[in-house]
Amino acid sequence: MSLKEKLAELNEKGCTLTIQRHAVLEYLYENRTHPTVEEIYYSLKEKFSTISKATVYNTLELLNNYGLIQEITIEKGKLHFDYEVKPHHHFFCHRCNHVYDVDVVECPLAGKKMIDGHKIEELRPYIIGTCSKCL
Amino acid sequence: MSLKEKLAELNEKGCTLTIQRHAVLEYLYENRTHPTVEEIYYSLKEKFSTISKATVYNTLELLNNYGLIQEITIEKGKLHFDYEVKPHHHFFCHRCNHVYDVDVVECPLAGKKMIDGHKIEELRPYIIGTCSKCL
DNA sequence: ATCTAACATTAGAACAATTCTAAGTCAAGA
DNA sequence: TCTTGACTTAGAATTGTTCTAATGTTAGAT
Ligand SMILES: [Mn+2]
Ligand SMILES: [Mn+2]
Ligand SMILES: [Zn+2]
Ligand SMILES: [Zn+2]
């Protein structure tokens, strides 16, 4: 889904399109490395010196609630974010702390709405290990 | 794997079996609710008033490194732990913050050693949603 | 049995990530 | 123009985790 489409969807749903929100979403669009909040905040601060950490947190939560971005809890104690919301596996290297996409795998839960009586809203298939660069 | 077997394995591998380590492992053996560090610490403190938070953290890390327990990063910002190490799906209810086991699912990655050139060391298949009780 | 060196535990300080607060800014409608 | 509600800001507060330095315990050597 393109950046324009996501911005349009936000707008349609009645959400104010502030310059900060545009900047956060655009940053995620351009940086597909699954950045942390810190990375997003300091990168945006370079071009946009008055942006505050609270706004970055608020915006990421808002975009996540609208289903336009994805929160990743693969690394203990800190959040990563992903522009891509289509479910896919993530690989975390505990040596270099990078998060990689793993596109290949087909998940047997894909499309399922319920499991054990619980309502499925999001799949987060994570894999931990040592990445190809670190091996 | 029984508690006795895990304690024996620890001992064989040359790890000192202190009363605190025994208590942490036993707590996880008896409480299969995927407790947080806080829950473990305060529960142990009731029977064992001098145990310190640092020891609980150290012990959980040690047991995890020996592969005798499993760390769960499904909830943002805090760790849960599991006595069961055999890979299985976890379901997190974002309404009541409980972590449930989901036994049914067969993972296509089970047994795989490598993916995209990365070395797989652990699978963490997580599902987010609303649990049966909260629905 | 005693000594000793390595290892483990403790309390609390330090740290890092996130959330909260209160004041200031902005924009749209009356 | 004025009002109202929504958004942003800086920094304080809170939460979860790690570090530190002092103390306690263990196991092997004597
Ligand atoms: Mn991704
Ligand atoms: Mn489990
Ligand atoms: Zn790596
Ligand atoms: Zn629930």
XYZ file of C-alpha atoms (C1' of nucleotides) and ligand atoms in Angstrom:
334
model
C 0.000 0.000 0.000
C 1.461 3.318 -1.072
C 2.189 6.247 1.177
C -0.472 8.313 -0.600
C -3.081 5.630 -0.058
C -2.339 5.400 3.649
C -2.454 9.167 4.054
C -5.745 9.233 2.165
C -7.162 6.517 4.405
C -6.156 8.450 7.513
C -7.848 11.520 6.116
C -11.041 9.681 5.182
C -11.310 8.274 8.661
C -11.368 11.808 10.028
C -7.856 11.931 11.407
C -6.057 15.281 11.221
C -3.062 15.024 8.899
C -0.471 17.019 10.788
C 3.023 17.557 9.511
C 4.372 15.362 12.321
C 2.098 12.457 11.455
C 3.029 12.786 7.817
C 6.705 12.794 8.745
C 6.491 9.661 10.909
C 4.576 7.669 8.319
C 6.868 8.862 5.542
C 9.922 7.896 7.580
C 8.579 4.353 7.977
C 7.721 4.265 4.269
C 11.289 5.133 3.348
C 13.047 3.086 6.026
C 12.106 -0.562 5.875
C 14.681 -1.623 8.451
C 12.147 -1.968 11.282
C 13.462 1.069 13.164
C 13.093 1.574 16.905
C 11.330 4.586 18.415
C 14.717 6.090 19.221
C 15.868 5.783 15.605
C 12.666 7.331 14.315
C 12.793 10.159 16.843
C 16.437 11.141 16.271
C 16.172 10.875 12.487
C 13.099 13.085 12.381
C 14.712 15.536 14.780
C 17.478 16.254 12.269
C 15.078 17.668 9.687
C 12.516 18.811 12.177
C 14.193 20.032 15.306
C 11.130 20.719 17.445
C 9.430 17.348 17.176
C 8.974 15.756 20.562
C 9.327 12.204 21.728
C 5.740 12.229 23.019
C 4.476 13.059 19.545
C 6.480 10.235 18.023
C 5.040 7.809 20.568
C 1.515 9.187 20.142
C 1.723 9.048 16.376
C 3.086 5.514 16.286
C 0.265 4.382 18.570
C -2.300 6.193 16.441
C -1.010 4.740 13.174
C -0.875 1.306 14.764
C -4.470 1.644 15.998
C -5.593 2.573 12.497
C -3.861 -0.580 11.284
C -1.546 1.411 9.008
C 1.703 0.270 10.621
C 2.812 -2.692 12.661
C 4.353 -2.817 16.126
C 7.081 -5.432 16.643
C 7.843 -6.756 20.144
C 10.617 -9.115 19.103
C 13.382 -7.361 21.040
C 13.123 -7.395 24.792
C 12.394 -3.980 26.264
C 12.065 -1.932 23.082
C 9.672 -1.524 20.217
C 10.348 -1.702 16.503
C 7.928 -0.554 13.805
C 7.118 -1.696 10.287
C 5.390 0.132 7.433
C 4.291 -3.243 6.043
C 1.200 -4.601 7.822
C 0.591 -7.750 5.746
C 1.491 -10.592 8.151
C 5.011 -11.901 7.643
C 7.682 -13.531 9.776
C 10.387 -11.479 11.453
C 13.857 -12.701 12.302
C 15.798 -11.120 15.178
C 19.565 -11.513 15.415
C 20.554 -11.464 19.076
C 24.110 -10.656 18.087
C 23.611 -7.470 16.005
C 20.033 -6.699 17.147
C 18.730 -6.362 13.590
C 15.217 -7.319 12.566
C 14.910 -9.001 9.162
C 11.892 -9.878 7.060
C 11.348 -13.532 6.248
C 8.966 -13.656 3.331
C 8.951 -17.269 2.367
C 6.991 -18.936 5.132
C 3.318 -19.764 4.813
C 1.527 -19.608 8.159
C -1.241 -22.153 8.794
C -3.073 -19.533 10.857
C -3.311 -17.065 7.957
C -6.929 -16.063 7.480
C -8.139 -17.726 10.682
C -10.420 -15.537 12.773
C -10.621 -17.574 15.978
C -8.518 -20.053 17.897
C -9.433 -21.901 21.115
C -12.336 -19.476 21.480
C -10.025 -16.455 21.293
C -10.467 -13.790 18.629
C -7.350 -13.455 16.473
C -6.545 -9.859 15.576
C -2.889 -10.054 14.647
C -0.225 -12.651 13.942
C 3.325 -12.075 15.117
C 5.509 -14.930 14.008
C 8.996 -14.258 15.354
C 12.209 -16.191 14.906
C 15.317 -15.655 17.058
C 18.822 -16.592 16.052
C 22.067 -15.439 14.444
C 21.820 -13.675 11.118
C 23.757 -14.494 7.961
C 26.070 -11.504 8.394
C 26.949 -12.436 11.968
C 27.534 -16.140 11.267
C 10.180 -32.535 31.514
C 9.794 -32.906 35.261
C 11.127 -30.531 37.844
C 13.502 -33.197 39.146
C 14.892 -33.797 35.674
C 15.550 -30.103 35.118
C 17.213 -29.740 38.513
C 19.340 -32.805 37.753
C 20.339 -31.368 34.385
C 21.366 -28.100 36.001
C 23.457 -30.013 38.508
C 25.125 -32.185 35.860
C 26.102 -29.139 33.887
C 27.993 -27.850 36.930
C 25.550 -25.177 38.010
C 25.250 -24.592 41.755
C 21.770 -25.508 42.926
C 21.006 -22.711 45.348
C 17.753 -22.473 47.244
C 16.804 -19.368 45.225
C 17.329 -21.112 41.882
C 15.343 -24.053 43.098
C 12.551 -21.711 44.218
C 12.353 -19.854 40.885
C 12.279 -23.031 38.815
C 9.742 -24.615 41.157
C 7.543 -21.531 40.963
C 7.479 -21.755 37.170
C 6.818 -25.495 37.388
C 3.776 -24.883 39.558
C 2.508 -21.739 37.834
C 1.871 -22.302 34.158
C 0.231 -18.917 33.645
C 3.327 -17.372 31.993
C 4.047 -15.078 34.946
C 5.934 -11.805 34.677
C 9.124 -11.102 36.617
C 7.121 -8.972 39.021
C 4.669 -11.809 39.730
C 7.497 -14.260 40.280
C 9.398 -11.871 42.534
C 6.465 -10.899 44.776
C 5.172 -14.464 45.052
C 8.579 -15.775 46.071
C 9.040 -12.910 48.495
C 6.032 -14.076 50.515
C 7.626 -17.384 51.434
C 11.169 -16.141 51.198
C 11.356 -12.597 52.408
C 15.014 -11.857 51.640
C 15.087 -12.854 47.976
C 16.136 -9.953 45.796
C 14.921 -8.803 42.437
C 18.441 -9.062 41.031
C 18.538 -12.742 41.947
C 15.213 -13.354 40.250
C 16.466 -11.639 37.098
C 19.820 -13.431 37.249
C 18.188 -16.792 37.802
C 15.674 -16.370 35.011
C 18.489 -15.421 32.644
C 20.557 -18.387 33.777
C 17.701 -20.875 33.406
C 16.889 -19.407 30.008
C 20.526 -19.727 28.899
C 20.536 -23.375 29.943
C 17.411 -23.807 27.826
C 15.353 -24.941 30.807
C 12.763 -22.161 30.609
C 11.465 -19.882 27.893
C 11.375 -16.086 27.733
C 8.247 -14.560 26.168
C 8.362 -11.069 24.617
C 4.722 -10.932 23.585
C 3.748 -8.022 25.839
C 5.322 -4.667 25.126
C 7.786 -3.604 27.756
C 7.719 -6.605 30.046
C 8.874 -10.181 30.095
C 6.864 -13.314 30.771
C 8.361 -16.746 31.447
C 7.311 -20.294 30.695
C 8.403 -23.582 32.253
C 7.565 -25.350 28.992
C 10.313 -24.993 26.386
C 8.897 -27.150 23.608
C 7.917 -24.626 20.882
C 4.247 -23.705 20.986
C 2.122 -20.709 20.048
C 1.211 -18.054 22.606
C -1.903 -15.918 22.529
C -1.889 -12.486 24.194
C -5.140 -10.777 25.128
C -4.635 -7.022 24.886
C -7.684 -6.509 27.058
C -6.794 -8.533 30.170
C -3.048 -8.918 29.429
C -3.097 -12.683 29.880
C -0.872 -15.048 27.935
C -2.480 -18.322 26.849
C -1.042 -21.469 25.327
C -2.297 -22.470 21.890
C -1.367 -26.099 21.435
C -3.094 -27.049 18.257
C -1.065 -25.303 15.602
C 1.615 -27.055 13.616
C 4.414 -24.691 12.590
C 5.948 -25.202 9.139
C 9.282 -23.980 10.538
C 9.454 -26.708 13.198
C 12.748 -28.542 12.898
C 14.244 -26.088 10.411
C 17.781 -25.032 11.237
C 18.258 -22.199 8.752
C 16.171 -19.627 6.914
C 17.341 -17.051 4.344
C 20.903 -17.817 5.460
C 20.085 -17.027 9.111
C 20.573 -19.615 11.838
C 17.305 -20.373 13.640
C 17.740 -20.838 17.378
C 14.236 -20.284 18.684
C 10.704 -19.920 17.365
C 8.328 -17.442 18.962
C 4.937 -17.697 17.288
C 2.719 -15.094 18.898
C -0.921 -14.234 18.322
C -2.572 -11.032 19.540
C -6.281 -10.564 20.084
C -9.144 -10.727 22.555
C -9.448 -13.854 24.662
C -12.577 -15.988 25.113
C -13.191 -14.597 28.614
C -13.017 -11.002 27.445
C -15.212 -11.481 24.384
C 37.942 -29.307 60.209
C 39.763 -25.021 58.358
C 41.066 -22.039 54.813
C 40.462 -19.905 50.598
C 39.006 -18.461 46.197
C 35.283 -18.465 43.253
C 30.672 -17.926 42.940
C 25.938 -16.227 44.484
C 22.889 -13.074 46.835
C 21.398 -8.707 48.516
C 19.672 -3.776 48.663
C 19.486 -0.115 46.411
C 21.299 3.014 42.845
C 21.476 3.759 37.990
C 19.696 3.367 33.608
C 16.603 3.004 29.567
C 12.125 2.933 27.534
C 7.724 4.585 27.848
C 3.860 7.290 29.658
C 2.011 11.269 31.835
C 1.281 16.250 32.708
C 0.444 20.841 32.076
C 1.205 24.577 29.247
C 1.321 26.335 24.761
C -0.091 26.118 19.639
C -3.054 25.604 15.902
C -7.186 25.285 13.016
C -12.092 25.190 11.987
C -16.611 26.860 12.906
C -19.835 30.218 15.227
C -12.694 37.727 16.161
C -13.595 34.387 19.629
C -14.240 29.838 21.177
C -13.544 25.090 21.326
C -11.336 20.985 20.679
C -7.473 18.652 18.982
C -2.388 18.417 18.681
C 2.325 19.274 20.085
C 5.861 20.238 23.258
C 9.404 19.804 27.100
C 10.270 17.740 30.775
C 8.799 15.118 34.896
C 7.263 10.702 36.457
C 6.874 5.957 36.165
C 8.081 1.321 34.980
C 10.966 -2.496 33.932
C 15.669 -3.970 33.808
C 20.633 -3.866 34.744
C 24.548 -2.567 37.470
C 27.335 -2.061 41.721
C 29.588 -2.944 45.802
C 29.221 -5.225 50.004
C 28.124 -9.507 52.171
C 27.215 -14.428 52.355
C 27.833 -19.203 50.711
C 29.960 -23.164 48.547
C 33.246 -26.586 47.187
C 37.833 -27.968 46.799
C 42.558 -27.944 48.780
C 45.152 -28.430 52.782
Mn 8.729 -6.535 8.323
Mn 3.375 -21.516 27.092
Zn 23.333 -10.321 13.109
Zn -8.734 -11.353 27.931
